Amino acid sequence: MADINERKTPEEIKARIVNALNDRPLNAQDISKAINSNWSTVKSYIFELIEEKKIKEIIATDKISYYQKITETYYN
């Protein structure tokens, strides 16, 4: 497990977010716990990854959103 004070580059954080979504959709808090990173940092990179079309928001309510990795399939 990563050290809590470990500094990660933006590219490392984004790669870890995408990898955390390999098995199933997660919300920002679950992603934050999975990659051992601050929730607000994760949330800002989630928006970047959505713009880069690497992940997408699949379920959203007033209080919570779930995100899924975009795979390279025609039917996705």
Coordinates of N, CA and C in Angstrom, one line a residue:
M1 N 0.8 -1.2 0.0 CA 0.0 0.0 0.0 C 0.9 1.2 0.0
A2 N 0.4 2.3 -0.7 CA 1.2 3.5 -0.8 C 1.3 4.2 0.5
D3 N 2.4 4.9 0.7 CA 2.5 5.8 1.9 C 1.6 6.9 1.8
I4 N 1.0 7.3 2.9 CA -0.1 8.3 2.9 C 0.5 9.7 2.4
N5 N 1.8 9.9 2.6 CA 2.4 11.2 2.3 C 3.1 11.1 0.9
E6 N 2.9 10.1 0.2 CA 3.5 9.9 -1.1 C 3.0 10.9 -2.1
R7 N 3.9 11.6 -2.8 CA 3.5 12.6 -3.8 C 3.4 11.8 -5.1
K8 N 2.3 12.1 -5.8 CA 2.0 11.5 -7.1 C 1.8 12.6 -8.1
T9 N 2.3 12.3 -9.3 CA 2.1 13.3 -10.4 C 0.6 13.2 -10.9
P10 N 0.2 14.2 -11.6 CA -1.2 14.2 -12.1 C -1.4 13.0 -13.0
E11 N -0.4 12.6 -13.8 CA -0.6 11.4 -14.7 C -0.7 10.2 -13.9
E12 N 0.0 10.0 -12.8 CA -0.1 8.8 -11.9 C -1.5 8.8 -11.3
I13 N -2.0 9.9 -10.8 CA -3.3 9.9 -10.2 C -4.3 9.5 -11.2
K14 N -4.3 10.1 -12.4 CA -5.3 9.8 -13.4 C -5.2 8.3 -13.8
A15 N -4.0 7.8 -13.9 CA -3.9 6.3 -14.3 C -4.4 5.5 -13.2
R16 N -4.2 5.9 -11.9 CA -4.7 5.1 -10.8 C -6.3 5.1 -10.8
I17 N -6.8 6.3 -11.1 CA -8.3 6.4 -11.1 C -8.9 5.5 -12.2
V18 N -8.3 5.5 -13.4 CA -8.8 4.6 -14.5 C -8.6 3.1 -14.1
N19 N -7.5 2.8 -13.5 CA -7.3 1.4 -13.0 C -8.2 1.0 -11.9
A20 N -8.6 1.9 -11.1 CA -9.6 1.6 -10.0 C -10.9 1.3 -10.6
L21 N -11.2 1.8 -11.8 CA -12.5 1.5 -12.4 C -12.5 0.3 -13.3
N22 N -11.4 -0.5 -13.3 CA -11.3 -1.7 -14.1 C -12.4 -2.7 -13.8
D23 N -12.7 -2.9 -12.5 CA -13.6 -4.0 -12.2 C -15.0 -3.6 -12.1
R24 N -15.3 -2.4 -11.7 CA -16.7 -2.0 -11.5 C -16.8 -0.5 -11.4
P25 N -17.9 0.1 -11.6 CA -18.1 1.5 -11.4 C -18.0 1.9 -10.0
L26 N -17.4 3.1 -9.7 CA -17.2 3.6 -8.3 C -17.6 5.0 -8.3
N27 N -17.9 5.5 -7.0 CA -18.1 6.9 -6.9 C -16.8 7.5 -6.5
A28 N -16.7 8.9 -6.4 CA -15.5 9.6 -6.1 C -14.9 9.2 -4.8
Q29 N -15.7 9.0 -3.8 CA -15.2 8.7 -2.5 C -14.6 7.3 -2.5
D30 N -15.2 6.3 -3.2 CA -14.6 5.0 -3.3 C -13.3 5.0 -4.1
I31 N -13.3 5.8 -5.1 CA -12.0 5.9 -5.9 C -10.9 6.5 -5.0
S32 N -11.3 7.5 -4.3 CA -10.3 8.2 -3.4 C -9.7 7.2 -2.4
K33 N -10.5 6.3 -1.8 CA -10.0 5.3 -0.9 C -9.2 4.3 -1.6
A34 N -9.6 3.9 -2.8 CA -8.9 2.8 -3.5 C -7.5 3.3 -3.9
I35 N -7.3 4.6 -4.3 CA -6.0 5.0 -4.7 C -5.3 5.8 -3.6
N36 N -5.8 5.9 -2.5 CA -5.2 6.6 -1.3 C -4.8 8.0 -1.7
S37 N -5.9 8.8 -2.1 CA -5.7 10.2 -2.5 C -6.9 11.0 -2.0
N38 N -6.6 12.3 -1.9 CA -7.6 13.2 -1.4 C -8.9 13.2 -2.3
W39 N -10.1 13.3 -1.7 CA -11.3 13.3 -2.4 C -11.4 14.4 -3.4
S40 N -11.1 15.6 -3.0 CA -11.2 16.8 -3.9 C -10.2 16.7 -5.0
T41 N -9.0 16.1 -4.8 CA -8.1 15.9 -5.9 C -8.6 14.9 -6.9
V42 N -9.2 13.8 -6.4 CA -9.8 12.8 -7.3 C -10.9 13.4 -8.1
K43 N -11.7 14.2 -7.4 CA -12.9 14.8 -8.1 C -12.4 15.7 -9.3
S44 N -11.4 16.5 -9.1 CA -10.9 17.3 -10.2 C -10.4 16.5 -11.3
Y45 N -9.6 15.4 -11.0 CA -9.1 14.6 -12.1 C -10.2 13.8 -12.8
I46 N -11.3 13.5 -12.1 CA -12.4 12.8 -12.7 C -12.9 13.7 -13.8
F47 N -13.1 15.0 -13.6 CA -13.6 15.9 -14.6 C -12.7 15.9 -15.8
E48 N -11.4 15.9 -15.6 CA -10.4 15.9 -16.7 C -10.5 14.6 -17.5
L49 N -10.6 13.5 -16.8 CA -10.7 12.2 -17.5 C -12.0 12.0 -18.3
I50 N -13.1 12.7 -17.8 CA -14.3 12.7 -18.6 C -14.1 13.5 -19.9
E51 N -13.5 14.6 -19.8 CA -13.2 15.4 -21.0 C -12.3 14.7 -21.9
E52 N -11.4 13.9 -21.4 CA -10.5 13.1 -22.2 C -11.1 11.8 -22.8
K53 N -12.4 11.6 -22.4 CA -13.1 10.4 -22.8 C -12.5 9.1 -22.4
K54 N -11.9 9.1 -21.2 CA -11.4 7.9 -20.6 C -12.3 7.2 -19.6
I55 N -13.1 8.1 -19.0 CA -14.2 7.5 -18.1 C -15.5 8.3 -18.4
K56 N -16.6 7.8 -17.9 CA -17.9 8.5 -18.1 C -18.7 8.3 -16.8
E57 N -19.6 9.3 -16.6 CA -20.5 9.3 -15.5 C -21.7 8.4 -16.0
I58 N -22.0 7.4 -15.2 CA -23.1 6.5 -15.6 C -24.3 6.6 -14.7
I59 N -24.2 7.0 -13.5 CA -25.3 7.2 -12.6 C -25.1 8.4 -11.8
A60 N -26.1 9.3 -11.8 CA -25.9 10.5 -11.1 C -27.3 10.9 -10.4
T61 N -27.2 11.3 -9.2 CA -28.3 11.8 -8.4 C -27.9 13.2 -7.9
D62 N -28.7 13.8 -7.1 CA -28.4 15.1 -6.5 C -27.1 15.0 -5.6
K63 N -26.9 13.8 -5.0 CA -25.8 13.7 -4.0 C -24.7 12.8 -4.4
I64 N -24.8 12.0 -5.4 CA -23.8 11.0 -5.7 C -23.7 10.7 -7.2
S65 N -22.5 10.5 -7.7 CA -22.3 10.1 -9.1 C -21.4 8.9 -9.1
Y66 N -21.6 8.0 -10.0 CA -20.8 6.8 -10.2 C -20.1 7.0 -11.6
Y67 N -18.9 6.5 -11.7 CA -18.1 6.6 -12.9 C -17.6 5.2 -13.4
Q68 N -17.5 5.1 -14.7 CA -17.1 3.9 -15.3 C -16.0 4.1 -16.3
K69 N -15.1 3.2 -16.4 CA -14.0 3.3 -17.4 C -14.6 3.1 -18.8
I70 N -14.2 3.9 -19.8 CA -14.6 3.7 -21.2 C -13.7 2.7 -21.8
T71 N -14.3 1.7 -22.4 CA -13.5 0.7 -23.0 C -13.5 0.9 -24.5
E72 N -12.6 0.4 -25.3 CA -12.5 0.6 -26.7 C -13.4 -0.3 -27.5
T73 N -14.7 -0.4 -27.2 CA -15.6 -1.2 -27.9 C -16.6 -0.4 -28.7
Y74 N -17.1 -0.9 -29.8 CA -18.0 -0.2 -30.6 C -19.3 0.0 -29.9
Y75 N -19.8 -0.9 -29.1 CA -21.1 -0.9 -28.4 C -21.1 -0.1 -27.2
N76 N -20.0 0.4 -26.7 CA -20.0 1.1 -25.4 C -20.7 2.4 -25.4

